[in-house]
Structures are given as C-alpha cells and as structure tokens.
Amino acid sequence: MRGALLPLLLLALPAMAQDLAGPRPLVVVDQPMLRLGDVFEGAGARAAQPIGAAPAPGRQMVIEAAQLLALARANGLAWRPLSAQERVVVERPGRPLAREEVTAALKAELLRYGLDPEAELELGPVALPMIPPEAAPRLVVDSASLDAPTGRFAGLLSIGAEGMPMQRLRIGGRAVPTLPVVVATRRLSLGEIVGPGDVRLARQRAERVRPGAADRLDQVVGQQLHRPVGAEMGFQRSDLAPPALVERNALVTMQVEAPGLSLTAQGRALEAAGRGALVPVMNLASRTVVEAQVTGPGRVRVAMGAAPLRREAE
C-alpha cells in the first residue's frame, strides 16, 4: 500500500511547491512598474517580481483571465481561473496637468522673444497629459516663436515628472493684451462709500475693458457709488462721485458772505451733493430757490447777489 502511494506523492510535489495565490479584482498602484504582488495576493517571495509597465497616470488597464493564468504559471503560483470572466482592473491615480502650469512655462520662454510681461496667454486646443498626483512637472519649451503683430505663438513642450516618461507636445495660441482695472472685493450697494478693503487692482483682457473704467485705486477709494457693483466687477468712473455732504431734502445752513458782511439762513437742499458741488437750495423764509456751493456737512455758501432760480409755491 505504501509503495502504491509513493508515486502519487511524488506527482503532487510540484503542486505543493507552488504558492497558493488569488488575483485582486481591483488594484491601485502609484509606481510606473507593475509587480506580481500588486496583481496576486499570496505571491510570496515573488511578490516584488516586475511583470510589466503600470498604466499611465490617470489611466487603467484590464488583465484578462488568460493573461492572469499565464502570469501564475510563469511565476509558480497555484491558481487557475474559475471562469473566463475573471479579471483584474489596475488603476493608477493622476491629476491633469494644469493649463496655468503650461502657460507659466511658455511665458518664461516667450519673454525672450519680446512678449509683453502683462499679456495673457490663450492656449489653442491641446490634450494635456495626466501626471502623478504628488509629482512636480518638469516643463521645457523648445523651438518657440512669437509673431508680435498678431500675438500668435507656437512651441514644442516637453513634459516630464517622476514616475512617468517624457512626453512632447506641439502647442500654440495667442497672447492677449491686458489692462489694469479696479474691481470690487465684495458686492457694494448704491450710495456706499468705497473703502480700501472693498477694492483691489486686477488685470483684464483689453478687449473686455469698457471705456471709462477706473484703473487706479485712488480713483475709487473714498468715492460714493451711484449704482451697485457686484463682487469682482469693475468700476466706471462715471458711476463714482465724492461722498454727499448734503442729502436731498435735508435742512442746511445757508451762508451769505460779502466784504464785511456774513449772514446765515435756514434752507432745504433739493438735491444731494458732495463737497464743492453746486446744489439748488430753497430759503425756508422766502421760499426762493438759489444755487449754492456745498462747503461742509449740512452747510452751503450762496454768492452775494446770486439770481434766484425760482420761487417755490407755499
């Protein structure tokens, strides 16, 4: 009996020597090389064995049952597929290469060809690759050219990062002139006086800047709004004025001055106005409306001998 079992035991020895293993249905790798242990659990001492290239960052690959069986046999793993539908999906995380990263590298190169440092670069259609999430891209621009009259540019972009092969792309686009504009940092309401924290200086494409737009902070700060302004919106100089020191229908002190003479009277401002502005004021005693200049909060000055504008009815 023992002699009959010996040949069977000898036949079983190769299978016993194999490592028992099973494929992982979903694999996430962060290295450019795929290893046996990434695909099979229980790969034992062969787990670190390279078996091929991993997918490119942001991509995936599928290892079908037949390929898995071939890998298992080649590496001494005791595994057979239960069905032809068994597979392993291998994913590799990635992030899109940002267009801002590309334009920054382009601008640094195109400055050598006379690019306006304040110009905005508009890339043409281009499919930028994915790169490893934590990797810093290495971007090199070669064969750059710039047509100053049209702003058209072109170049050859080399893209590399740790854990991915170098890629080369032909890129092009247009350099767009920009202008300084003052924009609101928050929504501002009609009548608000603009403070230093309410505005910032930005640059916008020249083709989008309206004539009369404020382009300096001192044109806006301390001024009163004649219309609401939304956050990140620009200011038109025509919509700004010095803060009103006299409000519409407010009581004011009218001062009449002449050499050796100074008189005061009570009046009512018929319009709102800022310092130095002219405003119609009705004398409460005579109901006569005269033009006066705003000199301070609630105070106006009337020129001696100023002709009445009209007389208000009782």
CSV table of C-alpha atoms in Angstrom, one decimal:
chain,number,residue,atom,x,y,z
A,1,MET,CA,0.0,0.0,0.0
A,2,ARG,CA,2.8,2.3,0.9
A,3,GLY,CA,4.5,1.5,-2.4
A,4,ALA,CA,1.4,2.5,-4.3
A,5,LEU,CA,1.1,5.9,-2.6
A,6,LEU,CA,4.7,6.9,-3.2
A,7,PRO,CA,4.3,7.7,-6.9
A,8,LEU,CA,1.2,9.8,-6.2
A,9,LEU,CA,3.0,11.8,-3.5
A,10,LEU,CA,5.9,12.4,-5.9
A,11,LEU,CA,3.5,13.7,-8.6
A,12,ALA,CA,2.0,16.1,-6.0
A,13,LEU,CA,5.3,17.6,-5.0
A,14,PRO,CA,5.4,20.2,-7.8
A,15,ALA,CA,2.0,21.5,-7.0
A,16,MET,CA,2.8,21.6,-3.3
A,17,ALA,CA,5.9,23.6,-4.0
A,18,GLN,CA,3.7,26.3,-5.7
A,19,ASP,CA,2.5,29.3,-3.8
A,20,LEU,CA,-1.3,29.4,-3.3
A,21,ALA,CA,-2.5,32.8,-4.7
A,22,GLY,CA,-5.5,34.6,-5.9
A,23,PRO,CA,-6.0,37.7,-8.1
A,24,ARG,CA,-7.0,41.1,-6.6
A,25,PRO,CA,-10.2,42.3,-8.5
A,26,LEU,CA,-9.1,46.0,-8.2
A,27,VAL,CA,-5.6,47.2,-7.9
A,28,VAL,CA,-4.5,50.8,-7.4
A,29,VAL,CA,-0.8,51.5,-8.0
A,30,ASP,CA,1.4,54.6,-7.7
A,31,GLN,CA,4.5,53.4,-9.4
A,32,PRO,CA,5.4,53.1,-13.1
A,33,MET,CA,6.2,49.3,-12.8
A,34,LEU,CA,3.6,46.7,-12.0
A,35,ARG,CA,4.7,43.8,-9.8
A,36,LEU,CA,3.4,40.3,-9.2
A,37,GLY,CA,2.2,41.1,-5.7
A,38,ASP,CA,0.1,44.0,-7.0
A,39,VAL,CA,-2.0,41.6,-9.0
A,40,PHE,CA,-1.9,38.4,-6.9
A,41,GLU,CA,-2.5,38.0,-3.2
A,42,GLY,CA,-0.3,35.4,-1.7
A,43,ALA,CA,2.5,35.8,-4.2
A,44,GLY,CA,5.1,35.0,-1.5
A,45,ALA,CA,8.7,35.6,-2.3
A,46,ARG,CA,7.9,36.5,-5.9
A,47,ALA,CA,5.7,39.5,-4.9
A,48,ALA,CA,8.3,42.0,-5.9
A,49,GLN,CA,8.8,40.5,-9.3
A,50,PRO,CA,8.2,43.1,-12.1
A,51,ILE,CA,5.7,41.9,-14.6
A,52,GLY,CA,5.3,44.9,-16.9
A,53,ALA,CA,4.6,48.6,-17.1
A,54,ALA,CA,1.7,50.0,-15.0
A,55,PRO,CA,-0.9,52.2,-16.7
A,56,ALA,CA,0.0,55.9,-17.4
A,57,PRO,CA,-1.2,58.3,-14.6
A,58,GLY,CA,-4.9,58.7,-14.6
A,59,ARG,CA,-5.4,55.6,-16.7
A,60,GLN,CA,-6.4,52.0,-16.1
A,61,MET,CA,-5.7,48.6,-17.7
A,62,VAL,CA,-7.5,45.2,-17.5
A,63,ILE,CA,-5.7,41.9,-17.2
A,64,GLU,CA,-8.0,39.2,-18.5
A,65,ALA,CA,-8.3,35.6,-17.2
A,66,ALA,CA,-5.9,34.1,-19.9
A,67,GLN,CA,-3.2,36.7,-19.1
A,68,LEU,CA,-3.6,36.0,-15.4
A,69,LEU,CA,-3.2,32.3,-15.9
A,70,ALA,CA,-0.1,32.8,-17.9
A,71,LEU,CA,1.4,35.0,-15.2
A,72,ALA,CA,0.5,32.5,-12.5
A,73,ARG,CA,2.1,29.6,-14.4
A,74,ALA,CA,5.2,31.6,-15.3
A,75,ASN,CA,5.8,32.5,-11.6
A,76,GLY,CA,4.9,29.3,-9.9
A,77,LEU,CA,1.5,30.3,-8.4
A,78,ALA,CA,-1.1,27.7,-7.8
A,79,TRP,CA,-4.1,29.4,-9.4
A,80,ARG,CA,-6.5,28.7,-12.2
A,81,PRO,CA,-9.4,30.9,-13.2
A,82,LEU,CA,-12.9,29.6,-12.3
A,83,SER,CA,-14.3,31.3,-15.4
A,84,ALA,CA,-13.2,33.3,-18.4
A,85,GLN,CA,-14.8,36.4,-16.8
A,86,GLU,CA,-12.2,36.7,-14.1
A,87,ARG,CA,-10.1,39.8,-14.5
A,88,VAL,CA,-8.0,42.3,-12.6
A,89,VAL,CA,-8.5,46.0,-13.1
A,90,VAL,CA,-5.4,48.1,-12.5
A,91,GLU,CA,-5.8,51.8,-11.9
A,92,ARG,CA,-3.1,54.5,-11.4
A,93,PRO,CA,-4.1,57.8,-9.9
A,94,GLY,CA,-3.2,61.0,-11.7
A,95,ARG,CA,-4.1,64.7,-12.0
A,96,PRO,CA,-4.5,66.8,-15.1
A,97,LEU,CA,-1.5,69.0,-15.9
A,98,ALA,CA,-3.0,72.5,-15.3
A,99,ARG,CA,-3.1,74.9,-18.2
A,100,GLU,CA,-1.7,77.6,-15.8
A,101,GLU,CA,1.4,75.5,-15.3
A,102,VAL,CA,1.9,75.3,-19.1
A,103,THR,CA,1.3,79.0,-19.7
A,104,ALA,CA,3.7,79.9,-16.9
A,105,ALA,CA,6.5,77.9,-18.7
A,106,LEU,CA,5.5,79.3,-22.0
A,107,LYS,CA,5.5,82.9,-20.8
A,108,ALA,CA,9.0,82.5,-19.2
A,109,GLU,CA,10.3,81.4,-22.7
A,110,LEU,CA,8.3,83.9,-24.8
A,111,LEU,CA,9.6,86.8,-22.8
A,112,ARG,CA,12.9,86.3,-24.6
A,113,TYR,CA,11.0,86.9,-27.9
A,114,GLY,CA,9.5,90.2,-26.8
A,115,LEU,CA,6.3,89.1,-25.1
A,116,ASP,CA,4.6,91.8,-23.1
A,117,PRO,CA,5.0,90.6,-19.4
A,118,GLU,CA,1.4,91.6,-18.7
A,119,ALA,CA,-0.1,89.7,-21.6
A,120,GLU,CA,-2.4,86.8,-21.0
A,121,LEU,CA,-1.6,83.6,-22.9
A,122,GLU,CA,-4.6,81.8,-24.5
A,123,LEU,CA,-3.7,78.2,-25.4
A,124,GLY,CA,-5.2,76.6,-28.5
A,125,PRO,CA,-6.8,73.1,-28.5
A,126,VAL,CA,-4.4,70.7,-26.8
A,127,ALA,CA,-4.9,67.5,-24.8
A,128,LEU,CA,-2.6,67.8,-21.8
A,129,PRO,CA,-1.5,64.6,-20.2
A,130,MET,CA,-2.2,63.4,-16.6
A,131,ILE,CA,0.7,63.3,-14.2
A,132,PRO,CA,1.3,61.6,-10.9
A,133,PRO,CA,-0.8,63.4,-8.2
A,134,GLU,CA,2.2,64.5,-6.0
A,135,ALA,CA,4.7,65.0,-8.7
A,136,ALA,CA,6.1,68.4,-9.7
A,137,PRO,CA,6.0,68.6,-13.5
A,138,ARG,CA,9.2,69.4,-15.5
A,139,LEU,CA,8.2,71.6,-18.4
A,140,VAL,CA,10.6,72.7,-21.1
A,141,VAL,CA,9.7,74.8,-24.1
A,142,ASP,CA,11.8,74.4,-27.3
A,143,SER,CA,11.5,75.9,-30.8
A,144,ALA,CA,9.4,78.8,-29.6
A,145,SER,CA,8.2,81.6,-31.9
A,146,LEU,CA,6.1,84.7,-31.4
A,147,ASP,CA,4.5,86.9,-34.1
A,148,ALA,CA,4.3,90.3,-32.4
A,149,PRO,CA,1.7,92.0,-34.6
A,150,THR,CA,-0.9,89.2,-34.2
A,151,GLY,CA,0.3,87.8,-30.8
A,152,ARG,CA,0.3,84.3,-32.3
A,153,PHE,CA,2.9,81.9,-30.7
A,154,ALA,CA,4.0,78.3,-31.0
A,155,GLY,CA,6.5,75.9,-29.5
A,156,LEU,CA,7.3,72.3,-28.6
A,157,LEU,CA,6.6,71.4,-25.0
A,158,SER,CA,8.4,68.6,-23.2
A,159,ILE,CA,6.5,67.3,-20.2
A,160,GLY,CA,8.2,65.1,-17.6
A,161,ALA,CA,7.6,64.1,-14.0
A,162,GLU,CA,8.9,61.5,-11.6
A,163,GLY,CA,7.2,58.1,-12.4
A,164,MET,CA,6.3,58.9,-16.0
A,165,PRO,CA,8.1,59.0,-19.3
A,166,MET,CA,8.8,62.3,-21.1
A,167,GLN,CA,6.1,63.5,-23.5
A,168,ARG,CA,6.4,66.1,-26.2
A,169,LEU,CA,3.5,68.2,-27.5
A,170,ARG,CA,3.3,70.8,-30.2
A,171,ILE,CA,1.4,73.8,-28.7
A,172,GLY,CA,0.3,77.2,-29.9
A,173,GLY,CA,-2.1,80.0,-29.1
A,174,ARG,CA,-2.4,83.8,-28.8
A,175,ALA,CA,-1.0,86.4,-26.5
A,176,VAL,CA,-3.8,88.8,-25.4
A,177,PRO,CA,-3.0,92.4,-24.1
A,178,THR,CA,-4.4,93.2,-20.7
A,179,LEU,CA,-5.1,96.5,-18.9
A,180,PRO,CA,-5.3,97.4,-15.1
A,181,VAL,CA,-8.8,97.7,-13.7
A,182,VAL,CA,-10.1,98.3,-10.2
A,183,VAL,CA,-12.6,95.5,-9.1
A,184,ALA,CA,-14.8,95.1,-6.1
A,185,THR,CA,-13.8,92.5,-3.5
A,186,ARG,CA,-17.5,92.2,-2.4
A,187,ARG,CA,-20.9,93.4,-3.5
A,188,LEU,CA,-21.3,97.1,-3.0
A,189,SER,CA,-24.7,98.8,-2.8
A,190,LEU,CA,-26.0,102.1,-4.2
A,191,GLY,CA,-24.8,105.0,-2.1
A,192,GLU,CA,-21.9,103.2,-0.3
A,193,ILE,CA,-18.6,104.9,0.2
A,194,VAL,CA,-15.8,102.7,-1.1
A,195,GLY,CA,-13.2,101.7,1.5
A,196,PRO,CA,-9.6,100.4,0.9
A,197,GLY,CA,-10.7,96.9,1.7
A,198,ASP,CA,-13.5,96.9,-0.8
A,199,VAL,CA,-11.3,97.1,-3.9
A,200,ARG,CA,-8.2,95.5,-5.5
A,201,LEU,CA,-6.3,96.1,-8.6
A,202,ALA,CA,-6.5,93.4,-11.3
A,203,ARG,CA,-5.7,92.9,-14.9
A,204,GLN,CA,-8.3,92.1,-17.6
A,205,ARG,CA,-8.1,91.5,-21.3
A,206,ALA,CA,-8.0,94.8,-23.1
A,207,GLU,CA,-10.9,93.7,-25.4
A,208,ARG,CA,-13.2,93.3,-22.3
A,209,VAL,CA,-12.4,96.6,-20.6
A,210,ARG,CA,-15.1,99.2,-21.1
A,211,PRO,CA,-14.0,102.8,-21.9
A,212,GLY,CA,-14.0,104.9,-18.7
A,213,ALA,CA,-13.2,102.0,-16.4
A,214,ALA,CA,-11.3,103.0,-13.2
A,215,ASP,CA,-7.7,101.9,-13.4
A,216,ARG,CA,-6.2,103.3,-10.2
A,217,LEU,CA,-7.3,102.7,-6.6
A,218,ASP,CA,-7.2,106.4,-5.8
A,219,GLN,CA,-10.0,107.0,-8.4
A,220,VAL,CA,-12.3,104.7,-6.4
A,221,VAL,CA,-11.4,104.7,-2.7
A,222,GLY,CA,-13.4,107.3,-0.7
A,223,GLN,CA,-15.9,107.8,-3.5
A,224,GLN,CA,-19.6,107.2,-3.3
A,225,LEU,CA,-21.4,104.8,-5.7
A,226,HIS,CA,-24.2,105.9,-8.0
A,227,ARG,CA,-25.0,102.3,-8.9
A,228,PRO,CA,-24.5,98.9,-7.2
A,229,VAL,CA,-21.3,96.9,-8.1
A,230,GLY,CA,-21.0,93.1,-7.9
A,231,ALA,CA,-18.1,91.3,-6.5
A,232,GLU,CA,-15.1,91.1,-8.9
A,233,MET,CA,-16.8,93.6,-11.2
A,234,GLY,CA,-15.1,96.8,-12.4
A,235,PHE,CA,-15.9,100.4,-11.6
A,236,GLN,CA,-16.8,103.0,-14.2
A,237,ARG,CA,-15.5,106.5,-13.2
A,238,SER,CA,-18.9,108.0,-14.3
A,239,ASP,CA,-20.6,105.9,-11.5
A,240,LEU,CA,-18.4,107.5,-8.8
A,241,ALA,CA,-18.6,110.8,-7.1
A,242,PRO,CA,-17.4,112.4,-3.9
A,243,PRO,CA,-19.5,111.5,-0.8
A,244,ALA,CA,-22.6,113.6,-0.4
A,245,LEU,CA,-22.2,116.1,2.5
A,246,VAL,CA,-25.7,117.3,1.8
A,247,GLU,CA,-28.6,114.9,1.3
A,248,ARG,CA,-31.7,115.5,-0.8
A,249,ASN,CA,-34.4,117.4,1.2
A,250,ALA,CA,-32.1,117.8,4.2
A,251,LEU,CA,-32.0,121.0,6.2
A,252,VAL,CA,-28.9,123.1,5.6
A,253,THR,CA,-27.3,126.3,6.9
A,254,MET,CA,-27.1,128.9,4.1
A,255,GLN,CA,-24.2,131.3,4.5
A,256,VAL,CA,-24.1,134.5,2.5
A,257,GLU,CA,-20.7,136.3,2.6
A,258,ALA,CA,-19.6,139.7,1.3
A,259,PRO,CA,-16.8,142.1,2.3
A,260,GLY,CA,-17.5,143.0,5.9
A,261,LEU,CA,-20.8,141.0,6.0
A,262,SER,CA,-21.8,137.4,6.9
A,263,LEU,CA,-25.4,136.3,7.1
A,264,THR,CA,-26.9,132.8,7.7
A,265,ALA,CA,-30.3,131.4,7.0
A,266,GLN,CA,-32.1,128.1,7.1
A,267,GLY,CA,-32.7,126.3,3.8
A,268,ARG,CA,-33.6,122.9,2.3
A,269,ALA,CA,-31.3,121.2,-0.2
A,270,LEU,CA,-33.3,120.0,-3.2
A,271,GLU,CA,-30.6,117.5,-4.4
A,272,ALA,CA,-27.8,115.5,-2.8
A,273,ALA,CA,-24.3,116.9,-3.4
A,274,GLY,CA,-20.7,116.4,-2.3
A,275,ARG,CA,-18.1,119.0,-1.2
A,276,GLY,CA,-17.6,121.8,-3.7
A,277,ALA,CA,-20.6,120.8,-5.8
A,278,LEU,CA,-23.4,123.2,-6.7
A,279,VAL,CA,-26.9,122.4,-5.4
A,280,PRO,CA,-30.3,124.1,-5.6
A,281,VAL,CA,-31.4,125.3,-2.1
A,282,MET,CA,-34.7,126.7,-1.0
A,283,ASN,CA,-34.6,129.5,1.5
A,284,LEU,CA,-37.2,128.5,4.1
A,285,ALA,CA,-38.1,132.1,4.9
A,286,SER,CA,-38.6,133.4,1.4
A,287,ARG,CA,-39.3,130.2,-0.5
A,288,THR,CA,-36.8,131.4,-3.0
A,289,VAL,CA,-34.5,128.7,-4.7
A,290,VAL,CA,-30.9,129.7,-5.3
A,291,GLU,CA,-27.8,127.9,-6.3
A,292,ALA,CA,-25.3,127.3,-3.5
A,293,GLN,CA,-22.0,125.5,-3.2
A,294,VAL,CA,-21.5,122.8,-0.6
A,295,THR,CA,-18.8,123.7,1.9
A,296,GLY,CA,-19.2,121.0,4.6
A,297,PRO,CA,-21.7,118.6,6.2
A,298,GLY,CA,-25.1,120.5,6.1
A,299,ARG,CA,-23.5,123.8,5.1
A,300,VAL,CA,-23.7,125.7,1.8
A,301,ARG,CA,-22.4,129.1,0.6
A,302,VAL,CA,-24.5,131.5,-1.5
A,303,ALA,CA,-22.8,134.2,-3.6
A,304,MET,CA,-23.9,137.7,-2.7
A,305,GLY,CA,-26.3,138.9,-5.3
A,306,ALA,CA,-26.9,135.5,-6.8
A,307,ALA,CA,-30.0,135.5,-9.0
A,308,PRO,CA,-32.9,133.3,-7.7
A,309,LEU,CA,-33.5,130.2,-9.8
A,310,ARG,CA,-37.3,130.2,-9.0
A,311,ARG,CA,-39.7,130.6,-6.2
A,312,GLU,CA,-41.5,127.6,-4.6
A,313,ALA,CA,-45.2,127.8,-4.0
A,314,GLU,CA,-46.5,127.9,-0.4
